Short mmCIF file of C-alpha atoms (C1' of nucleotides) in Angstrom, two decimals:
data_model
loop_
_atom_site.label_atom_id
_atom_site.label_comp_id
_atom_site.label_asym_id
_atom_site.label_seq_id
_atom_site.Cartn_x
_atom_site.Cartn_y
_atom_site.Cartn_z
CA MET C 1 17.19 -42.28 31.99
CA ASN C 2 19.25 -39.53 33.67
CA ASP C 3 19.19 -38.75 37.15
CA VAL C 4 17.02 -36.16 37.19
CA GLU C 5 14.47 -38.91 35.99
CA LEU C 6 15.29 -41.29 38.14
CA GLU C 7 14.71 -39.23 41.29
CA ASP C 8 11.34 -38.51 39.50
CA LEU C 9 10.68 -42.27 39.04
CA ALA C 10 12.29 -42.86 42.19
CA ARG C 11 9.59 -40.71 43.72
CA ARG C 12 6.47 -41.57 41.54
CA TYR C 13 7.20 -45.13 42.52
CA ARG C 14 7.21 -44.06 45.96
CA ASP C 15 3.75 -42.98 45.57
CA ILE C 16 2.23 -45.69 44.06
CA LEU C 17 3.82 -48.46 46.97
CA ARG C 18 2.18 -45.30 49.27
CA GLN C 19 -1.24 -45.88 48.01
CA ALA C 20 -1.15 -50.01 47.25
CA VAL C 21 -1.62 -50.31 51.49
CA TYR C 22 -4.64 -48.24 51.16
CA LEU C 23 -5.93 -50.18 48.56
CA VAL C 24 -4.85 -53.78 50.02
CA ARG C 25 -7.01 -52.34 53.38
CA SER C 26 -9.83 -51.09 51.48
CA MET C 27 -10.16 -54.82 49.75
CA ASP C 28 -10.37 -56.01 53.45
CA ALA C 29 -13.87 -56.57 52.80
CA ASP C 30 -15.88 -57.17 56.04
CA GLY C 31 -15.70 -60.07 57.63
CA GLU C 32 -13.95 -61.99 55.06
CA LEU C 33 -9.83 -63.09 55.65
CA SER C 34 -7.28 -60.94 55.60
CA SER C 35 -5.00 -60.03 52.91
CA GLY C 36 -2.44 -60.89 55.35
CA GLN C 37 -4.65 -64.00 56.10
CA VAL C 38 -5.17 -64.70 52.71
CA SER C 39 -1.36 -64.88 52.09
CA THR C 40 -0.31 -67.42 54.45
CA LEU C 41 -3.61 -69.60 53.23
CA SER C 42 -1.51 -69.36 50.18
CA MET C 43 1.46 -70.16 51.03
CA ILE C 44 -0.35 -73.27 52.88
CA ALA C 45 -1.66 -74.50 49.78
CA ALA C 46 0.37 -76.81 48.06
CA GLN C 47 2.03 -78.23 51.54
CA PRO C 48 1.63 -77.63 54.97
CA LEU C 49 4.70 -75.53 55.93
CA ARG C 50 7.00 -75.41 59.41
CA VAL C 51 5.94 -72.35 61.30
CA GLY C 52 9.11 -70.70 60.82
CA ALA C 53 8.87 -71.04 57.31
CA ILE C 54 5.94 -68.63 57.48
CA ALA C 55 7.03 -66.22 59.56
CA ARG C 56 9.84 -65.92 56.63
CA ASN C 57 8.05 -66.21 53.80
CA ALA C 58 5.29 -63.33 55.29
CA GLY C 59 8.83 -61.47 56.67
CA ILE C 60 7.36 -61.34 60.47
CA ARG C 61 9.25 -63.14 63.57
CA VAL C 62 8.06 -66.24 63.96
CA PRO C 63 5.96 -64.87 67.52
CA SER C 64 3.68 -63.10 64.89
CA ALA C 65 3.35 -66.14 63.22
CA THR C 66 2.40 -68.22 65.36
CA GLU C 67 0.08 -65.66 66.43
CA GLN C 68 -1.94 -65.75 63.38
CA VAL C 69 -1.80 -69.75 63.21
CA ILE C 70 -3.78 -69.47 66.19
CA ARG C 71 -5.91 -66.95 64.80
CA LEU C 72 -6.66 -68.70 61.46
CA GLY C 73 -6.62 -72.09 63.47
CA THR C 74 -9.48 -70.69 65.84
CA LEU C 75 -11.70 -70.27 62.68
CA GLY C 76 -11.16 -73.52 61.72
CA LEU C 77 -9.19 -72.93 58.93
CA VAL C 78 -5.74 -74.81 59.27
CA GLU C 79 -4.44 -77.41 61.37
CA ARG C 80 -1.39 -77.87 63.44
CA ILE C 81 0.27 -81.49 62.69
CA ALA C 82 2.90 -82.93 64.33
CA ASP C 83 6.84 -83.66 62.33
CA GLU C 84 7.24 -86.96 62.98
CA SER C 85 10.75 -86.89 62.80
CA ASP C 86 11.12 -83.50 64.57
CA ALA C 87 8.89 -83.13 67.87
CA ARG C 88 9.49 -78.95 67.96
CA VAL C 89 8.32 -78.83 64.82
CA VAL C 90 4.79 -77.59 64.04
CA LEU C 91 3.73 -78.28 60.30
CA VAL C 92 0.85 -75.81 59.62
CA GLY C 93 -1.73 -77.09 56.63
CA LEU C 94 -5.27 -76.32 55.38
CA THR C 95 -8.05 -77.84 56.73
CA GLU C 96 -11.22 -77.99 54.02
CA ALA C 97 -12.70 -74.97 55.10
CA GLY C 98 -9.03 -73.76 54.88
CA ARG C 99 -9.31 -75.18 51.15
CA SER C 100 -12.89 -73.08 50.18
CA ALA C 101 -12.41 -70.39 52.05
CA LEU C 102 -8.72 -69.18 50.47
CA ALA C 103 -10.73 -70.34 47.03
CA ALA C 104 -13.53 -67.97 47.78
CA ALA C 105 -11.66 -65.01 48.55
CA ASN C 106 -9.45 -65.62 46.08
CA ALA C 107 -12.14 -65.49 43.73
CA ARG C 108 -13.87 -62.44 45.12
CA ARG C 109 -10.44 -60.24 44.94
CA ASN C 110 -9.62 -61.19 42.03
CA ALA C 111 -13.12 -59.95 40.77
CA VAL C 112 -12.35 -56.76 41.61
CA MET C 113 -9.58 -56.45 40.80
CA ALA C 114 -10.67 -57.48 36.84
CA THR C 115 -13.49 -55.06 37.19
CA ALA C 116 -10.83 -52.66 37.95
CA LEU C 117 -8.76 -53.53 35.06
CA MET C 118 -11.40 -53.05 32.65
CA THR C 119 -11.57 -49.44 33.17
CA LEU C 120 -8.06 -49.35 31.28
CA ASP C 121 -7.97 -49.34 27.70
CA ALA C 122 -6.26 -52.13 26.06
CA HIS C 123 -3.06 -49.39 25.75
CA GLU C 124 -3.34 -49.13 29.11
CA LEU C 125 -3.00 -52.99 30.14
CA GLN C 126 -0.53 -53.73 27.37
CA ALA C 127 1.41 -50.69 29.89
CA VAL C 128 0.75 -52.78 32.88
CA ALA C 129 0.99 -56.43 31.85
CA ASN C 130 4.82 -55.02 30.34
CA ALA C 131 5.91 -53.33 33.37
CA ILE C 132 4.79 -56.75 36.18
CA PRO C 133 8.29 -58.92 35.56
CA ALA C 134 9.95 -55.60 35.98
CA ILE C 135 8.22 -54.46 38.68
CA ALA C 136 8.82 -57.90 40.05
CA LYS C 137 12.08 -57.83 40.08
CA LEU C 138 12.44 -54.13 41.56
CA ASN C 139 10.24 -55.15 44.79
CA GLU C 140 12.95 -57.87 45.08
CA ALA C 141 15.70 -55.64 44.76
CA LEU C 142 13.63 -53.05 47.53
CA ALA C 143 13.36 -56.39 49.92
CA SER C 144 16.74 -56.93 50.27
CA MET X 1 -6.62 -58.98 25.72
CA ASN X 2 -9.33 -61.92 26.53
CA ASP X 3 -10.88 -62.86 29.80
CA VAL X 4 -7.85 -65.31 30.64
CA GLU X 5 -5.24 -63.55 30.23
CA LEU X 6 -7.17 -61.02 31.88
CA GLU X 7 -8.13 -63.08 34.87
CA ASP X 8 -4.29 -63.60 35.07
CA LEU X 9 -3.24 -60.18 35.08
CA ALA X 10 -5.40 -59.73 38.29
CA ARG X 11 -3.92 -62.84 39.62
CA ARG X 12 -0.43 -60.90 39.37
CA TYR X 13 -0.95 -57.55 40.16
CA ARG X 14 -2.63 -58.52 43.71
CA ASP X 15 0.46 -60.26 43.97
CA ILE X 16 2.44 -56.85 43.56
CA LEU X 17 0.11 -55.29 45.64
CA ARG X 18 -0.14 -57.80 48.25
CA GLN X 19 4.43 -57.51 48.04
CA ALA X 20 3.71 -53.85 48.33
CA VAL X 21 2.80 -53.61 51.75
CA TYR X 22 5.60 -56.06 52.99
CA LEU X 23 8.20 -53.63 51.32
CA VAL X 24 6.71 -50.53 52.88
CA ARG X 25 6.35 -51.91 56.20
CA SER X 26 10.09 -52.96 55.52
CA MET X 27 11.28 -49.48 54.71
CA ASP X 28 9.82 -47.97 58.21
CA ALA X 29 13.35 -48.29 59.20
CA ASP X 30 14.28 -48.21 63.55
CA GLY X 31 13.48 -44.79 64.91
CA GLU X 32 12.54 -42.90 61.71
CA LEU X 33 8.88 -41.41 60.57
CA SER X 34 6.54 -44.64 59.46
CA SER X 35 5.48 -44.39 55.92
CA GLY X 36 2.09 -42.61 57.30
CA GLN X 37 3.68 -40.24 59.36
CA VAL X 38 5.33 -39.49 55.95
CA SER X 39 2.64 -39.03 54.23
CA THR X 40 0.52 -37.10 56.88
CA LEU X 41 3.47 -34.94 57.43
CA SER X 42 3.07 -34.42 52.60
CA MET X 43 -0.12 -33.51 52.89
CA ILE X 44 -0.01 -30.74 55.55
CA ALA X 45 3.42 -29.38 53.86
CA ALA X 46 2.02 -26.44 51.42
CA GLN X 47 -0.33 -25.67 53.80
CA PRO X 48 -2.34 -26.27 57.24
CA LEU X 49 -4.88 -29.07 56.93
CA ARG X 50 -8.19 -29.60 59.02
CA VAL X 51 -8.29 -33.20 60.95
CA GLY X 52 -11.57 -34.13 59.13
CA ALA X 53 -9.03 -33.28 55.68
CA ILE X 54 -6.29 -35.14 57.12
CA ALA X 55 -8.48 -37.98 57.29
CA ARG X 56 -10.23 -37.71 53.87
CA ASN X 57 -7.46 -37.68 52.18
CA ALA X 58 -5.14 -40.86 54.13
CA GLY X 59 -8.84 -42.75 53.97
CA ILE X 60 -9.49 -43.20 57.46
CA ARG X 61 -12.11 -42.13 60.19
CA VAL X 62 -11.75 -38.65 61.71
CA PRO X 63 -10.15 -40.26 65.30
CA SER X 64 -7.18 -42.10 63.91
CA ALA X 65 -6.61 -39.40 62.30
CA THR X 66 -7.26 -37.21 65.85
CA GLU X 67 -4.68 -40.05 67.10
CA GLN X 68 -2.31 -39.77 64.27
CA VAL X 69 -1.64 -35.76 64.56
CA ILE X 70 -1.68 -36.27 68.81
CA ARG X 71 1.02 -38.77 68.21
CA LEU X 72 3.15 -35.70 65.85
CA GLY X 73 2.14 -33.31 68.06
CA THR X 74 3.76 -35.16 70.81
CA LEU X 75 7.06 -35.92 68.66
CA GLY X 76 7.10 -31.50 67.57
CA LEU X 77 6.50 -31.87 64.06
CA VAL X 78 2.84 -30.86 64.17
CA GLU X 79 1.06 -27.60 65.49
CA ARG X 80 -2.56 -27.31 66.15
CA ILE X 81 -3.51 -24.21 64.28
CA ALA X 82 -6.80 -22.03 65.68
CA ASP X 83 -9.20 -22.11 62.80
CA GLU X 84 -10.99 -18.05 63.30
CA SER X 85 -14.11 -18.26 61.44
CA ASP X 86 -14.82 -21.25 63.18
CA ALA X 87 -13.59 -22.40 66.92
CA ARG X 88 -14.55 -25.87 66.56
CA VAL X 89 -11.84 -26.57 63.40
CA VAL X 90 -8.66 -27.20 64.25
CA LEU X 91 -5.74 -26.34 61.32
CA VAL X 92 -2.85 -28.84 61.35
CA GLY X 93 0.83 -27.60 60.16
CA LEU X 94 4.21 -28.17 60.10
CA THR X 95 6.85 -27.20 62.55
CA GLU X 96 9.58 -25.92 61.55
CA ALA X 97 11.38 -29.71 63.17
CA GLY X 98 8.01 -31.37 61.11
CA ARG X 99 9.65 -29.57 57.50
CA SER X 100 13.09 -30.96 57.81
CA ALA X 101 11.56 -34.40 59.53
CA LEU X 102 10.09 -34.20 56.41
CA ALA X 103 12.58 -33.95 53.97
CA ALA X 104 15.13 -36.29 55.67
CA ALA X 105 12.56 -39.13 55.63
CA ASN X 106 11.84 -38.30 51.41
CA ALA X 107 15.49 -38.01 50.88
CA ARG X 108 16.61 -41.48 52.25
CA ARG X 109 13.28 -43.33 51.13
CA ASN X 110 14.23 -41.93 47.63
CA ALA X 111 18.05 -42.90 48.23
CA VAL X 112 16.76 -46.38 49.05
CA MET X 113 14.07 -46.38 45.65
CA ALA X 114 16.67 -45.28 43.58
CA THR X 115 19.49 -47.48 44.52
CA ALA X 116 16.64 -49.72 44.02
CA LEU X 117 15.87 -48.86 40.24
CA MET X 118 18.98 -49.14 39.63
CA THR X 119 19.29 -53.05 39.04
CA LEU X 120 17.07 -52.25 36.76
CA ASP X 121 18.28 -52.34 32.94
CA ALA X 122 17.24 -49.50 30.89
CA HIS X 123 14.40 -51.45 28.94
CA GLU X 124 12.67 -52.21 32.65
CA LEU X 125 12.58 -48.83 33.36
CA GLN X 126 11.16 -48.06 30.46
CA ALA X 127 8.62 -50.22 31.15
CA VAL X 128 8.05 -48.89 35.18
CA ALA X 129 7.90 -45.92 33.66
CA ASN X 130 5.29 -46.48 31.10
CA ALA X 131 2.99 -48.22 32.92
CA ILE X 132 3.09 -45.48 36.20
CA PRO X 133 0.05 -43.58 34.33
CA ALA X 134 -2.03 -46.63 34.31
CA ILE X 135 -0.94 -47.98 37.32
CA ALA X 136 -2.05 -44.44 39.21
CA LYS X 137 -5.39 -45.25 37.10
CA LEU X 138 -6.34 -48.76 38.29
CA ASN X 139 -5.36 -47.97 41.34
CA GLU X 140 -7.72 -44.97 41.11
CA ALA X 141 -10.58 -47.21 39.94
CA LEU X 142 -9.78 -50.09 43.18
CA ALA X 143 -9.89 -47.21 45.95
CA SER X 144 -13.79 -47.17 44.42
"C1'" DG J 1 26.56 -91.52 77.64
"C1'" DA J 2 25.63 -87.02 80.31
"C1'" DA J 3 26.65 -81.68 80.00
"C1'" DA J 4 26.45 -77.94 77.05
"C1'" DT J 5 24.36 -75.59 72.85
"C1'" DA J 6 21.63 -74.88 69.40
"C1'" DT J 7 16.48 -74.78 67.77
"C1'" DT J 8 11.36 -74.64 67.47
"C1'" DG J 9 7.66 -72.38 68.98
"C1'" DT J 10 4.93 -70.09 72.88
"C1'" DT J 11 3.45 -67.22 76.30
"C1'" DA J 12 3.54 -62.55 78.17
"C1'" DG J 13 3.45 -58.19 77.66
"C1'" DG J 14 4.59 -53.89 74.74
"C1'" DT J 15 2.89 -50.45 71.01
"C1'" DA J 16 1.34 -48.67 66.27
"C1'" DG J 17 -2.83 -47.91 63.64
"C1'" DC J 18 -6.96 -48.75 62.82
"C1'" DC J 19 -12.43 -49.10 64.39
"C1'" DT J 20 -17.27 -47.52 66.21
"C1'" DA J 21 -19.94 -45.17 69.98
"C1'" DA J 22 -20.63 -42.08 72.46
"C1'" DC J 23 -19.26 -36.79 74.16
"C1'" DT J 24 -18.72 -31.66 74.25
"C1'" DA J 25 -17.70 -27.29 71.61
"C1'" DT J 26 -19.49 -24.47 68.24
"C1'" DA J 27 -22.65 -23.02 63.62
"C1'" DT J 28 -26.10 -22.45 61.47
"C1'" DG J 29 -30.92 -22.56 60.47
"C1'" DT J 30 -36.14 -22.82 61.57
"C1'" DA T 1 -34.33 -19.82 71.32
"C1'" DC T 2 -34.31 -24.14 70.44
"C1'" DA T 3 -33.84 -27.91 67.13
"C1'" DT T 4 -30.68 -29.69 64.15
"C1'" DA T 5 -25.94 -30.24 62.24
"C1'" DT T 6 -20.48 -30.47 62.13
"C1'" DA T 7 -15.89 -30.69 64.33
"C1'" DG T 8 -13.54 -32.96 66.84
"C1'" DT T 9 -12.04 -35.72 71.45
"C1'" DT T 10 -12.41 -39.33 73.84
"C1'" DA T 11 -12.85 -44.25 75.52
"C1'" DG T 12 -12.36 -48.76 74.45
"C1'" DG T 13 -11.62 -52.74 71.54
"C1'" DC T 14 -9.38 -54.97 67.71
"C1'" DT T 15 -5.33 -56.93 64.99
"C1'" DA T 16 -0.64 -57.20 63.82
"C1'" DC T 17 3.37 -56.48 64.49
"C1'" DC T 18 7.50 -56.34 67.87
"C1'" DT T 19 11.04 -58.39 71.60
"C1'" DA T 20 12.13 -60.74 75.87
"C1'" DA T 21 11.54 -65.15 78.45
"C1'" DC T 22 10.67 -69.76 78.68
"C1'" DA T 23 9.74 -74.99 77.23
"C1'" DA T 24 10.79 -78.45 74.95
"C1'" DT T 25 13.32 -81.44 72.25
"C1'" DA T 26 17.71 -82.29 69.06
"C1'" DT T 27 22.34 -81.75 68.34
"C1'" DT T 28 27.52 -81.45 68.86
"C1'" DT T 29 31.65 -82.12 72.65
"C1'" DC T 30 34.23 -84.19 75.78
#
DNA sequence: GAAATATTGTTAGGTAGCCTAACTATATGT
DNA sequence: ACATATAGTTAGGCTACCTAACAATATTTC
């Protein structure tokens, strides 16, 4: 792949990224959890995390994470747990309501995505599936 | 591709989309134009557009487009042009400053993207390039 | 072991970008 | 000419991000 082709790919992938922002917004249905909220809940699904860890994982600052946790707490989806070994630390974990809200949101979003995927033919699906690891690597590179 | 594989692909593509939002935000360097602003300027690069058309293209409401136009106008990047045949209409076009700001922003962003692409090997690059049309189609399906 | 320093999270205050509802001005159709 | 439709703005509200300043607790250093 020569320089011209690389530039072209760069431009086209930028287009895709721009679209993605719009898509994610449009998938945020009324009254449901936002994408950011779903991400946060996913993060703490396996085990409670510190506010600082949530911020780092989400790529946001600690005060912004605090804000998210407060909002999710108000909705009854997360709970604050004291850390026994360090009184400064706040661990954030899912409540039962949080766990089922997360499951519902994931189910709905995966269904929407699966429906969209079904508009692709077998060849196109394969192309997308084949590209996923490379895209993940590319996104990794972009993030740093 | 069976149902299980489709579900898996749905989940993984959702992951990619989520990352994309984060990436686009992180590419919005300090003091530069935001991604949304770059999109708006790109839209009117070929010819001036109505506020309503900008809103429709960007997938936002008219008042939000007005707001964007005001902000870009304050920066001196766009100008309002009266429509001769309809006095209600506001056409929004690039100023010279807008045109060069757009070129600079595109150059910087494409360079960042090209650098990231260079971390991929030839095989991976090919996989991404091959998937772009299918991804575009998929995104189209998701948008509706 | 007391004082200085570092770390964790919250609070306060600000901005961008999105929204709906209500409005103004101009066109169009009856 | 009057009623209705269309284009855009204004007003007010929300989410989600930010920095700066702070409180509480840990840790290091003398």
